[in-house]
CSV table of C-alpha atoms in Angstrom, one decimal:
chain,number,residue,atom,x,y,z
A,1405,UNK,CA,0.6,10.7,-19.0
A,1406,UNK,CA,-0.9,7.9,-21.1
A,1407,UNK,CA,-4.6,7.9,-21.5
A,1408,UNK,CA,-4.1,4.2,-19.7
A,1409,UNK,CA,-1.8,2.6,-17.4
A,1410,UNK,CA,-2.3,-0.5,-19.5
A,1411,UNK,CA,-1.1,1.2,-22.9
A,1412,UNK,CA,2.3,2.1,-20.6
A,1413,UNK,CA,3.4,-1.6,-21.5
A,1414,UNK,CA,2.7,-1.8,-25.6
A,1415,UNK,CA,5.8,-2.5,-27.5
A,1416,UNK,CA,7.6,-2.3,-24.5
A,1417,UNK,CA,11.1,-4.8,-24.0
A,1418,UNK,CA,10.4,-6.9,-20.8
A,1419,UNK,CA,12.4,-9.0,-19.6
A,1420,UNK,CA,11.0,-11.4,-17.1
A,1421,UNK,CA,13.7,-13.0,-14.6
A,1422,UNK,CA,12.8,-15.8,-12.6
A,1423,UNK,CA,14.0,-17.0,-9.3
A,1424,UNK,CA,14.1,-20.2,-7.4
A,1425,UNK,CA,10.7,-20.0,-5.5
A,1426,UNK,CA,8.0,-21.8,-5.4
A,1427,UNK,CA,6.0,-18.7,-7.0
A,1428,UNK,CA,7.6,-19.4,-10.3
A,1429,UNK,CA,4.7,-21.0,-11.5
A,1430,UNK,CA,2.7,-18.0,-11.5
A,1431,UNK,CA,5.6,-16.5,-13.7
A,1432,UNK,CA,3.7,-18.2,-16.3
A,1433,UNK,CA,0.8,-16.1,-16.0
A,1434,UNK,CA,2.2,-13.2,-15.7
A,1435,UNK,CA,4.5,-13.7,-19.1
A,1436,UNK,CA,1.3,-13.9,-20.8
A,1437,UNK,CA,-0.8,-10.9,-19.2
A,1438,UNK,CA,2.3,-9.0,-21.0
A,1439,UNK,CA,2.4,-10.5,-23.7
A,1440,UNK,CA,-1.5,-9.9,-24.4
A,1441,UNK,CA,-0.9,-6.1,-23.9
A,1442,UNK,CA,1.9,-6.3,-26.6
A,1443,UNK,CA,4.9,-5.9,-24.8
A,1444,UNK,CA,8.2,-8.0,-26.2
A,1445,UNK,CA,9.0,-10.2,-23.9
A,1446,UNK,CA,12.3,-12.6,-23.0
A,1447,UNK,CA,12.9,-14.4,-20.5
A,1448,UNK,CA,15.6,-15.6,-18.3
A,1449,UNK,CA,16.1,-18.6,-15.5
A,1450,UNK,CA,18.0,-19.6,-12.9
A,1451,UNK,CA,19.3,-23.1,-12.6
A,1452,UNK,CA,17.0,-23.3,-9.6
A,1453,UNK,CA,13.9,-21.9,-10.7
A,1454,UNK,CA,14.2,-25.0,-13.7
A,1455,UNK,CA,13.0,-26.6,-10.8
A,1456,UNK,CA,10.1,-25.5,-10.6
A,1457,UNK,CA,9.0,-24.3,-14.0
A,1458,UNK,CA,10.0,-25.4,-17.5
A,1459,UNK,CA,12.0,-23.3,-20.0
A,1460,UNK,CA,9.8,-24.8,-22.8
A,1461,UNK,CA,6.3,-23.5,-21.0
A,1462,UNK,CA,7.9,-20.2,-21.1
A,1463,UNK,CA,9.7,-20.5,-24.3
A,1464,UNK,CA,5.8,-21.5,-25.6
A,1465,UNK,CA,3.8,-18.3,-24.1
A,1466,UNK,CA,6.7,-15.6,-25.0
A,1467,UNK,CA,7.4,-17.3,-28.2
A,1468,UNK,CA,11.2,-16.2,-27.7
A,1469,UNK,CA,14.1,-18.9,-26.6
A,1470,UNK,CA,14.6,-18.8,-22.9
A,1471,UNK,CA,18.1,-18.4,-21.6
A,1472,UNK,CA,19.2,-20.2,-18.2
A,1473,UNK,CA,23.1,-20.0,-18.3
A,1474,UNK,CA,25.5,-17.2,-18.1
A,1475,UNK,CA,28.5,-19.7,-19.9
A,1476,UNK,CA,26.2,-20.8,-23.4
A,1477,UNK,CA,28.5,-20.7,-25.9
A,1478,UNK,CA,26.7,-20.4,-28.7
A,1479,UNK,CA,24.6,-17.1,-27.3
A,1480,UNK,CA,28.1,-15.5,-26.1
A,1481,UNK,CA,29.6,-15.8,-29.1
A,1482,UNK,CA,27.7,-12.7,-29.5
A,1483,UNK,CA,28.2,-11.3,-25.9
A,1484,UNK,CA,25.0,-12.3,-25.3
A,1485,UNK,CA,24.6,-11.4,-21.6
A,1486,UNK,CA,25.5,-7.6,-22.4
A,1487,UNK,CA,23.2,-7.6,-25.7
A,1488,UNK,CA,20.0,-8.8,-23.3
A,1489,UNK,CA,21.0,-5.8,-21.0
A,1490,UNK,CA,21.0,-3.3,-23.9
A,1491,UNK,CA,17.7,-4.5,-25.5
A,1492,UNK,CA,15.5,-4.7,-22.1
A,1493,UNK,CA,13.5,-1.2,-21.0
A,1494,UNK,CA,12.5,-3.3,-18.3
A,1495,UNK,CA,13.7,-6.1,-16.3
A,1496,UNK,CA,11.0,-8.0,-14.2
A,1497,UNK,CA,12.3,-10.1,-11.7
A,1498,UNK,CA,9.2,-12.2,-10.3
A,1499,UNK,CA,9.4,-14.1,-8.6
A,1500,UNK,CA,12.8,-12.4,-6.3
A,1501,UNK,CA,13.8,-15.1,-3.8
A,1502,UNK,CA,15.9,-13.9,-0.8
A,1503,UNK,CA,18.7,-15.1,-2.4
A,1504,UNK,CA,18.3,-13.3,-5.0
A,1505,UNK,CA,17.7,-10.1,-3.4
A,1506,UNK,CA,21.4,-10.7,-1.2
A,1507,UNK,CA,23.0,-11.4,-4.4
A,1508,UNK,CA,21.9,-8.2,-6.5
A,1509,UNK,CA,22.0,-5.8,-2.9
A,1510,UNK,CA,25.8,-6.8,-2.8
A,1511,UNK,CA,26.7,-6.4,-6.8
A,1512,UNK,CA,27.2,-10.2,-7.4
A,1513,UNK,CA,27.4,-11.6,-10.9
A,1514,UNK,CA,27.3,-14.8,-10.7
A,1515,UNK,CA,25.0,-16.6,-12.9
A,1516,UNK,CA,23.3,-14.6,-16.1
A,1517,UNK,CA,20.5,-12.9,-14.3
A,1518,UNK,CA,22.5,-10.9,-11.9
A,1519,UNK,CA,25.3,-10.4,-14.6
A,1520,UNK,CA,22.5,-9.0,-16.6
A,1521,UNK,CA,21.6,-6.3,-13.8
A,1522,UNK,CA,24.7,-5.2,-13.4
A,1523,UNK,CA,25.0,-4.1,-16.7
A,1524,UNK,CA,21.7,-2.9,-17.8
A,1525,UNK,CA,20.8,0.5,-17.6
A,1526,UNK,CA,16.7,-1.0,-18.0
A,1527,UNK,CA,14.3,0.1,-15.5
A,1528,UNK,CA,14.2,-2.6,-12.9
A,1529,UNK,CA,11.3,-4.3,-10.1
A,1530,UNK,CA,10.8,-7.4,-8.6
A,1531,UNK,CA,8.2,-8.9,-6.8
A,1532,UNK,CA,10.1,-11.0,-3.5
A,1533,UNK,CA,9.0,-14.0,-2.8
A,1534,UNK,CA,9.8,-15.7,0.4
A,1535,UNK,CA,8.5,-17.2,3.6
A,1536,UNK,CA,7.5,-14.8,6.1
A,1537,UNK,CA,10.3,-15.3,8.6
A,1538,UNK,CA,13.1,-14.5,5.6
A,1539,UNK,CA,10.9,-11.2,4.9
A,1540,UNK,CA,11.4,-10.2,8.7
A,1541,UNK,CA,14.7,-11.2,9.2
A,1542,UNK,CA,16.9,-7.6,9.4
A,1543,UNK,CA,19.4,-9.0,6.6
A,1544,UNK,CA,16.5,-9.0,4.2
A,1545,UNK,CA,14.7,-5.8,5.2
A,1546,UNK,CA,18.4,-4.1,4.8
A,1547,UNK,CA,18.7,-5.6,1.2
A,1548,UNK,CA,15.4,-4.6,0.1
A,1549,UNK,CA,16.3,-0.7,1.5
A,1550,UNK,CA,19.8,-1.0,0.0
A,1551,UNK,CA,18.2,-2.3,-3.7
A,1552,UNK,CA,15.4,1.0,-3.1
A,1553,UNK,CA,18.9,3.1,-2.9
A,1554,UNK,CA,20.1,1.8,-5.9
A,1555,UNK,CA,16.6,2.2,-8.0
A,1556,UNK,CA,15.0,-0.8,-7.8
A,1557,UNK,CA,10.9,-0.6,-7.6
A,1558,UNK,CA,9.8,-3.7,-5.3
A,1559,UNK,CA,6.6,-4.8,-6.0
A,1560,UNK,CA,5.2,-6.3,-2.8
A,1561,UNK,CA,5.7,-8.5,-0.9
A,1562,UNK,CA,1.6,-9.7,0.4
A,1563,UNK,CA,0.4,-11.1,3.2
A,1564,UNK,CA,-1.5,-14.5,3.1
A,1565,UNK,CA,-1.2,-18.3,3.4
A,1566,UNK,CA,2.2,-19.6,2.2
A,1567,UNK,CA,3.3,-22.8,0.7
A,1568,UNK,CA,5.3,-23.8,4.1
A,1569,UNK,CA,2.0,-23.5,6.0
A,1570,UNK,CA,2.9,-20.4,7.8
A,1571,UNK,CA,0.8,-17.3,7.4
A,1572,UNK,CA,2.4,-13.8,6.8
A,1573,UNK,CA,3.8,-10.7,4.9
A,1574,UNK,CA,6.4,-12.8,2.2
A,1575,UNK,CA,4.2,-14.5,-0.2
A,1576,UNK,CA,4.4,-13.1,-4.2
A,1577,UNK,CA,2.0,-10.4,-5.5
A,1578,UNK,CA,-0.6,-12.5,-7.9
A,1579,UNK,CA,0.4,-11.7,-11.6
A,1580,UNK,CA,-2.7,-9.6,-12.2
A,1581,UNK,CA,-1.8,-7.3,-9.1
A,1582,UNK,CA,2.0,-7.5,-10.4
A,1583,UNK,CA,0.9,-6.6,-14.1
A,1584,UNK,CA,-0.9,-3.9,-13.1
A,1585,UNK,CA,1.4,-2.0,-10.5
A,1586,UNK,CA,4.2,-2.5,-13.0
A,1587,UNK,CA,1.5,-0.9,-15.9
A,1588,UNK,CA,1.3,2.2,-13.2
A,1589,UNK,CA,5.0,2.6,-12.1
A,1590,UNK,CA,5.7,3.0,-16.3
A,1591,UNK,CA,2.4,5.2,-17.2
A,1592,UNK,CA,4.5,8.1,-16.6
A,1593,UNK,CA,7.1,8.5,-19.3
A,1594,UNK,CA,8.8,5.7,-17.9
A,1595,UNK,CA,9.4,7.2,-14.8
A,1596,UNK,CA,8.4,5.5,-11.4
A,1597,UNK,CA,5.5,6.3,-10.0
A,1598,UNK,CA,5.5,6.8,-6.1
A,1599,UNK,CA,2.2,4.7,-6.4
A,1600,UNK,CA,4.4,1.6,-6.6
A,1601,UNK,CA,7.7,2.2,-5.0
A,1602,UNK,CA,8.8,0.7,-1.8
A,1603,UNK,CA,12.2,2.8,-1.3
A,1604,UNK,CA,12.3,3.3,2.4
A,1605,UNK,CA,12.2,0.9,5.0
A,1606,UNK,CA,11.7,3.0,7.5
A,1607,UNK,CA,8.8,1.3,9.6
A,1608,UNK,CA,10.1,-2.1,9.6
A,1609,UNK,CA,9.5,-4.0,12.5
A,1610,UNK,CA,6.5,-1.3,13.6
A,1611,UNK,CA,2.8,-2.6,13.8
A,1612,UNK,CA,0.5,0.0,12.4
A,1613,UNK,CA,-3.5,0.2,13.1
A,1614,UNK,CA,-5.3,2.0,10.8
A,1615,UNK,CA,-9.1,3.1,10.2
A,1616,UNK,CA,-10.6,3.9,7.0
A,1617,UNK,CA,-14.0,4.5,5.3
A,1618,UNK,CA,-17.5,5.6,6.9
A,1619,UNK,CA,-19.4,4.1,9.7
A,1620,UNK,CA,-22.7,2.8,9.5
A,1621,UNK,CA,-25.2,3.6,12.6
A,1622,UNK,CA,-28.3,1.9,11.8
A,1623,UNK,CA,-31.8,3.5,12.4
A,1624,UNK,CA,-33.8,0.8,11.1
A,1625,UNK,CA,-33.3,-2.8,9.2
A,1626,UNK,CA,-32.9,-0.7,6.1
A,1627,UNK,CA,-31.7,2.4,6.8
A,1628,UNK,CA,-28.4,4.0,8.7
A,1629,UNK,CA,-26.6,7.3,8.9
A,1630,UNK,CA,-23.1,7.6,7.4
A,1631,UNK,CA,-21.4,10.3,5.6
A,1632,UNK,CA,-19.2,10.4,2.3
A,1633,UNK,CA,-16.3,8.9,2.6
A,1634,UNK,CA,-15.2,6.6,0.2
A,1635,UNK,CA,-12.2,5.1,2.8
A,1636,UNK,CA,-9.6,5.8,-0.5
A,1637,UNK,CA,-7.3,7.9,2.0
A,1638,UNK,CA,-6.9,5.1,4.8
A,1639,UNK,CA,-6.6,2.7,2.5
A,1640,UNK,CA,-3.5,5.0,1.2
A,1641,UNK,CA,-2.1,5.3,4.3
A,1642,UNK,CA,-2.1,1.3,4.7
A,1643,UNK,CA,-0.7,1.0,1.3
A,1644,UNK,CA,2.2,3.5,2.1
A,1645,UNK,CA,2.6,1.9,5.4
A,1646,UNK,CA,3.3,-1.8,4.3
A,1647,UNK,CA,5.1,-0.4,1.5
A,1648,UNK,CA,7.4,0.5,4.1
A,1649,UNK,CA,8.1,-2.0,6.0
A,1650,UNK,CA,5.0,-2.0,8.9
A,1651,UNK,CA,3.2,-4.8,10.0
A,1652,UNK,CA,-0.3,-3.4,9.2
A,1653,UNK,CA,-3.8,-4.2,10.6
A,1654,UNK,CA,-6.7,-2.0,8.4
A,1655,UNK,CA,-10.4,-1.5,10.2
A,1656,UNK,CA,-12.1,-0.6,8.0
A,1657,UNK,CA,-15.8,0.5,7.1
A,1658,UNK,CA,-18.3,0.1,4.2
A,1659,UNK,CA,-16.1,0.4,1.3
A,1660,UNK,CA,-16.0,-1.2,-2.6
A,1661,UNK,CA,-11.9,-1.5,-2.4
A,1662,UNK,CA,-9.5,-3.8,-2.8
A,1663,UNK,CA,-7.6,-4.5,0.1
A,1664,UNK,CA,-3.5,-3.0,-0.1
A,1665,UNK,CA,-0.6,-5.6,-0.9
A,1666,UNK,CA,0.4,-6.7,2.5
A,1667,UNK,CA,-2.3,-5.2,4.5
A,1668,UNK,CA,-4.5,-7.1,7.3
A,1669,UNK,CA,-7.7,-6.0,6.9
A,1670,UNK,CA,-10.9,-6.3,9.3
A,1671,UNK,CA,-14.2,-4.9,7.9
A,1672,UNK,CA,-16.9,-3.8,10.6
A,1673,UNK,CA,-20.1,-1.4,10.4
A,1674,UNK,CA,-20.4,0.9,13.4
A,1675,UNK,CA,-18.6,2.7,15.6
A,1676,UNK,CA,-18.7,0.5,18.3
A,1677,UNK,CA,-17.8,-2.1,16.5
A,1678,UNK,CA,-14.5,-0.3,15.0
A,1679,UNK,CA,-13.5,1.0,18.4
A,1680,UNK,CA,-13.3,-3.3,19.6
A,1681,UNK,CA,-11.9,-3.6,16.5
A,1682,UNK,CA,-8.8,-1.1,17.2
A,1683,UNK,CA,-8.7,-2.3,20.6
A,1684,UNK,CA,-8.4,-5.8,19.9
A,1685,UNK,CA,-5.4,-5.2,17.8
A,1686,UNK,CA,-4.0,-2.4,20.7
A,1687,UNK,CA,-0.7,-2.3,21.5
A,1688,UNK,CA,0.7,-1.2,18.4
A,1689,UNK,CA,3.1,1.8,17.9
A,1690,UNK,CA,1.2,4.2,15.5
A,1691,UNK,CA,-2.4,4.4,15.3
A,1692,UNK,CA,-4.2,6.2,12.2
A,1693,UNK,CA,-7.3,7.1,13.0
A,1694,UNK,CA,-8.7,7.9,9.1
A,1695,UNK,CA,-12.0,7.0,9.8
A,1696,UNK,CA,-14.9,9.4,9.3
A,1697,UNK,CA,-16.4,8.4,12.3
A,1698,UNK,CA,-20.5,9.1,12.7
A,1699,UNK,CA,-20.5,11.2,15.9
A,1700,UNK,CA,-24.4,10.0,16.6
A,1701,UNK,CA,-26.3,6.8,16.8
A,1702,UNK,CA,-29.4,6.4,17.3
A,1703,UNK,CA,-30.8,6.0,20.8
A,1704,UNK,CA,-32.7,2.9,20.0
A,1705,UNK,CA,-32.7,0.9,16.7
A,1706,UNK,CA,-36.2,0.3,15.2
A,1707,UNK,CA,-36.8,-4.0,15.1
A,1708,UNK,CA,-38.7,-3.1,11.7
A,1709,UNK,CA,-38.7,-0.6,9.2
A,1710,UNK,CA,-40.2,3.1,10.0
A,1711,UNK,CA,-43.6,3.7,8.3
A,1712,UNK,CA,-43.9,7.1,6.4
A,1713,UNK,CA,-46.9,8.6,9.1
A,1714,UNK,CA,-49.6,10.9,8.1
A,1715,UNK,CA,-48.5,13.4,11.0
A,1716,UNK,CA,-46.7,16.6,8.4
A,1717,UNK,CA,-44.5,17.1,11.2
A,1718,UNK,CA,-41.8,15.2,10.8
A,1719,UNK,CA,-40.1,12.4,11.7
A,1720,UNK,CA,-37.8,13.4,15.2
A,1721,UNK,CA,-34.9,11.2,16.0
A,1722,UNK,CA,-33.5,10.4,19.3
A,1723,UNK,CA,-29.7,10.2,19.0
A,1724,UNK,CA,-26.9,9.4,21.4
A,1725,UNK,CA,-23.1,9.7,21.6
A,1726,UNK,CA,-20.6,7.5,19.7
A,1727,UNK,CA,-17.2,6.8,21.2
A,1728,UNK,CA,-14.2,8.7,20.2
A,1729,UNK,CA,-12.2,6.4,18.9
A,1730,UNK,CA,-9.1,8.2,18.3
A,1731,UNK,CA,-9.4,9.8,21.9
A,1732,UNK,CA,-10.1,6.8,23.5
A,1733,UNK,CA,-7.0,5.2,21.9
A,1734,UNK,CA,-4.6,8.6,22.6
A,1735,UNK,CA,-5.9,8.4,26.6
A,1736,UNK,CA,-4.3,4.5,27.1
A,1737,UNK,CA,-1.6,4.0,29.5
A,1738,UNK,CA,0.2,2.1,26.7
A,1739,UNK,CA,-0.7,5.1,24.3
A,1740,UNK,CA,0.8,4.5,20.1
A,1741,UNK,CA,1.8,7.4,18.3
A,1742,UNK,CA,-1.4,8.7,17.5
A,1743,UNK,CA,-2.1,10.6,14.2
A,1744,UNK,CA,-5.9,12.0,13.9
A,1745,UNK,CA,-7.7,13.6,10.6
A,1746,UNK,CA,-10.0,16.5,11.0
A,1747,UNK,CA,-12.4,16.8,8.1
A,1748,UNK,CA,-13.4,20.9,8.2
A,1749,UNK,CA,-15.6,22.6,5.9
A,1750,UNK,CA,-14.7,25.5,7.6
A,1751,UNK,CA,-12.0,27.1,10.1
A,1752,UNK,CA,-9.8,24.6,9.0
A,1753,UNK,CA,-6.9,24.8,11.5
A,1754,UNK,CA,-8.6,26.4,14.1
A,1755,UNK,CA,-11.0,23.5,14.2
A,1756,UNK,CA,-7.8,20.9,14.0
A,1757,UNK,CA,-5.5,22.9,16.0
A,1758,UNK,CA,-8.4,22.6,19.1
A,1759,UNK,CA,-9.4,18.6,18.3
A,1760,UNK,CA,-5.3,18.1,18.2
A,1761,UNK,CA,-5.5,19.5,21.9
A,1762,UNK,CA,-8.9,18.1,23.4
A,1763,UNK,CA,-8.0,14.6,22.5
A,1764,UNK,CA,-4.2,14.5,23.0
A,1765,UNK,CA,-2.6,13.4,19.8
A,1766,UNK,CA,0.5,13.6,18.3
A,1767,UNK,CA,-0.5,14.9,14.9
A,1768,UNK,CA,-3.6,15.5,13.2
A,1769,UNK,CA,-3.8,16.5,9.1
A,1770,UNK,CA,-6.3,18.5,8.4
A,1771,UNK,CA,-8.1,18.8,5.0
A,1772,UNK,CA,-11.0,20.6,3.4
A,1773,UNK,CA,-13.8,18.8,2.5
A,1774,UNK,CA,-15.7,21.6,0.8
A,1775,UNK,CA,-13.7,21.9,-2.0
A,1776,UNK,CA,-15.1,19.8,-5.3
A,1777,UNK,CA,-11.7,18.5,-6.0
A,1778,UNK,CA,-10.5,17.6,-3.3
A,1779,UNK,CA,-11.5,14.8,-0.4
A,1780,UNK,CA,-14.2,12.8,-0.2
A,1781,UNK,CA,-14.8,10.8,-3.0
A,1782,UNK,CA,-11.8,12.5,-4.9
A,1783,UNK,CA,-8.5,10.5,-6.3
A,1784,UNK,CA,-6.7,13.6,-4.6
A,1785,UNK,CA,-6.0,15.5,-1.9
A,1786,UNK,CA,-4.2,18.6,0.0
A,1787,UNK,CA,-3.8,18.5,4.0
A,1788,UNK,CA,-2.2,20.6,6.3
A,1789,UNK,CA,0.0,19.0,9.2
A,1790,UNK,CA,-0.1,20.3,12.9
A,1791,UNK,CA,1.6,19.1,16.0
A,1792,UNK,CA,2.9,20.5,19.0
A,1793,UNK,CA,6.3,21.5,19.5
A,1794,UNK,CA,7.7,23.3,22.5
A,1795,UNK,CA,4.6,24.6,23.9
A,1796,UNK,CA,3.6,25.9,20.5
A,1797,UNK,CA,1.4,24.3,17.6
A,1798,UNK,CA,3.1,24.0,14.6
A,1799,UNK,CA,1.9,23.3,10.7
A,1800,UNK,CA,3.1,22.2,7.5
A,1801,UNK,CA,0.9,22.5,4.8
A,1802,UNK,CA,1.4,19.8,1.9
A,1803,UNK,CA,-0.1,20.7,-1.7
A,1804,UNK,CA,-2.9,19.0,-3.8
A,1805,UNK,CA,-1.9,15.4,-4.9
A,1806,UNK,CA,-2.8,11.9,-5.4
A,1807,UNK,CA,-3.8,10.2,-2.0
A,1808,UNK,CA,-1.3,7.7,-2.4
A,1809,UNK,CA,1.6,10.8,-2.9
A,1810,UNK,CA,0.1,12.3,0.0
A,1811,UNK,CA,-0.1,9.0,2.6
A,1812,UNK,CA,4.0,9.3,2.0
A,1813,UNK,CA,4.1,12.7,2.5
A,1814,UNK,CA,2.7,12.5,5.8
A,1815,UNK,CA,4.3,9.3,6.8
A,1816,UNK,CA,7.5,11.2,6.4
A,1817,UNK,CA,6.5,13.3,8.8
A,1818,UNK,CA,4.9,10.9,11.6
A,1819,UNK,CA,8.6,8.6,11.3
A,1820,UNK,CA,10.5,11.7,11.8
A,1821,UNK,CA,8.5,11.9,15.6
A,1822,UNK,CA,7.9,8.2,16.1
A,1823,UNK,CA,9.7,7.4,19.5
């Protein structure tokens, strides 16, 4: 493993395609973020994406002629196409129109960049770049599954305002966000990370709700109970989720993260105000509930800050119930798939195996928080699975990995039991 992500993409052979889409302009950007790194980088156009950005603002931040037509005879004089296919460890597409995407999930060469993929043996990702109907529509979601079968890493797409005026999942990664996935999926020897992979479409067309991170319960203006969770595992989850395909909303709690690629996000404080939150995004047809939920508030909320006394007793609290979110959500007549998280420092799946009963979920992953290397706060994490199966309770533990590894892990097994 490099010592960086970023030092992945030294001396490196990029090759940056670019599609017809308004997004090309931010190709710009992105040819120089590698460039800085000191990757090689060449680039090639389609006729359409001349449109939008010139060859000679390309040709001036890569330093290297750009090619735009499969048919120059000067650069096949050489069998140019096939020697751009050998020299590239990477080819880039960003960004990867609709069109594009049809073109390469069907094995047509019919201009140089799709010649070019055909007969590289390169690593090779692309960032799509469409309006947000196009992304839906069930031709493109197939392409982008059949391009995941053939090894292509998709980078994207995000969620956002569009250039059309419409507002969806469709728009292009930003170059930074693009740079540095790509610098993650080749830390590894060259070898895709699961990090930045979106291979199965398997949750396309599903709306996903998802908490994450603490909750605040306020005792005075300055002070609150909470606990230690640093929201990295939701946020995981979310990731995972619109890598797949899902329509995802993320309610989220006091956390310094960036929000996923894709990912709708709604911050709140308290309990209460994450249970409206869930509800107002309810139905939906798989609920997370990754929250670490504070089980108490306090009774009343002090209008100004608590005063150290002289009394050496003590300072006594009065606390009341929160909600249950995630039982509240699993008791609905229009009830999601409902998958819970039971944070044990001991007992583990005796705790989990009762809460997976009492509150009537689907699934519930249990992990150990007592552990040092694992959980809250931690990069990485081990869980073990339970569910109910013919009367009986059954579990699948899954071993200690990155978060991200292990939000696809268990996403495997919730679509296996999605209705």
């Amino acid at each position: 493993m490099s010592s960086s992500p970023l030092a992945s993409l030294a001396g490196k052979r990029i090759l940056l395609g670019i599609s017809a889409g308004i997004a090309a302009y931010k190709s710009a950007s992105l040819a120089r973020l590698l460039k800085k790194t000191g990757a090689e980088v060449r680039v090639v156009m389609t006729e359409g994406a001349q449109a939008f950005i010139t060859p000679l603002t390309l040709q001036a931040l890569t330093g290297e002629p750009v090619r735009t037509s499969l048919l120059d005879p000067e650069a096949e004089a050489g069998m140019g196409h096939i020697e751009l296919a050998k020299w590239a460890d990477v080819i880039l597409i960003a960004p990867a129109t609709a069109d594009l995407m049809a073109r390469l999930a069907h094995g047509h060469a019919d201009d140089l960049l799709t010649t070019l993929c055909l007969a590289t043996e390169a690593r090779c990702v692309m960032a799509p770049a469409m309006n947000q109907a196009m992304w839906r529509h069930p031709a493109t979601l197939a392409n982008a599954d059949r391009l995941g079968q053939f090894g292509w890493t998709l980078l994207g797409p995000d969620a956002g305002d569009q250039a059309c005026g419409d507002v969806g999942l469709g728009r292009m990664l930003e170059p930074e966000a693009i740079f540095h996935q790509l610098s993650e999926t080749l830390a590894s020897s060259g070898h895709p990370s699961v990090e930045a992979m979106t291979i199965h479409r398997d949750l396309a067309g599903r709306h996903v709700v998802i908490t994450a991170g603490p909750t605040r319960e306020a005792l005075d203006p300055v002070r609150y109970l909470s606990n230690h969770s640093s929201g990295k595992m939701g946020y995981a989850l979310a990731a995972a989720c619109a890598a797949r395909g899902a329509t995802v909303t993320l309610v989220s709690g006091p956390v310094s993260l960036p929000t996923p690629p894709g990912v709708e996000r709604q911050d709140v404080t308290s309990a209460e105000e994450m249970l409206a939150a869930v509800e107002s995004r309810l139905p939906c047809d798989l609920f997370i509930a990754c929250a670490a939920v504070a089980d108490y508030r306090a009774a009343h909320v002090a209008e100004h800050k608590l005063k150290k006394t002289e009394d050496e007793s003590g300072l006594t609290l009065a606390l009341v119930r929160n909600p249950d979110i995630v039982a509240t959500v699993a008791a609905r007549a229009d009830r999601p798939f409902t998958v819970g998280f039971a944070a044990e420092t001991q007992s583990l799946e005796t705790h989990a195996g009762s809460k997976l009963e009492r509150k009537r979920l689907d699934l519930i992953v249990a992990n150990d928080v007592a552990r040092g290397d694992r959980g809250f706060g931690s990069d990485d994490n081990a869980a073990t699975l339970l569910w109910r199966e013919r009367d009986e309770t059954r579990r699948q533990p899954l071993p200690l990995q990155s978060k991200r590894r292990l939000a696809d892990a268990i996403l495997d097994h919730v679509v296996e039991r999605l209705p």
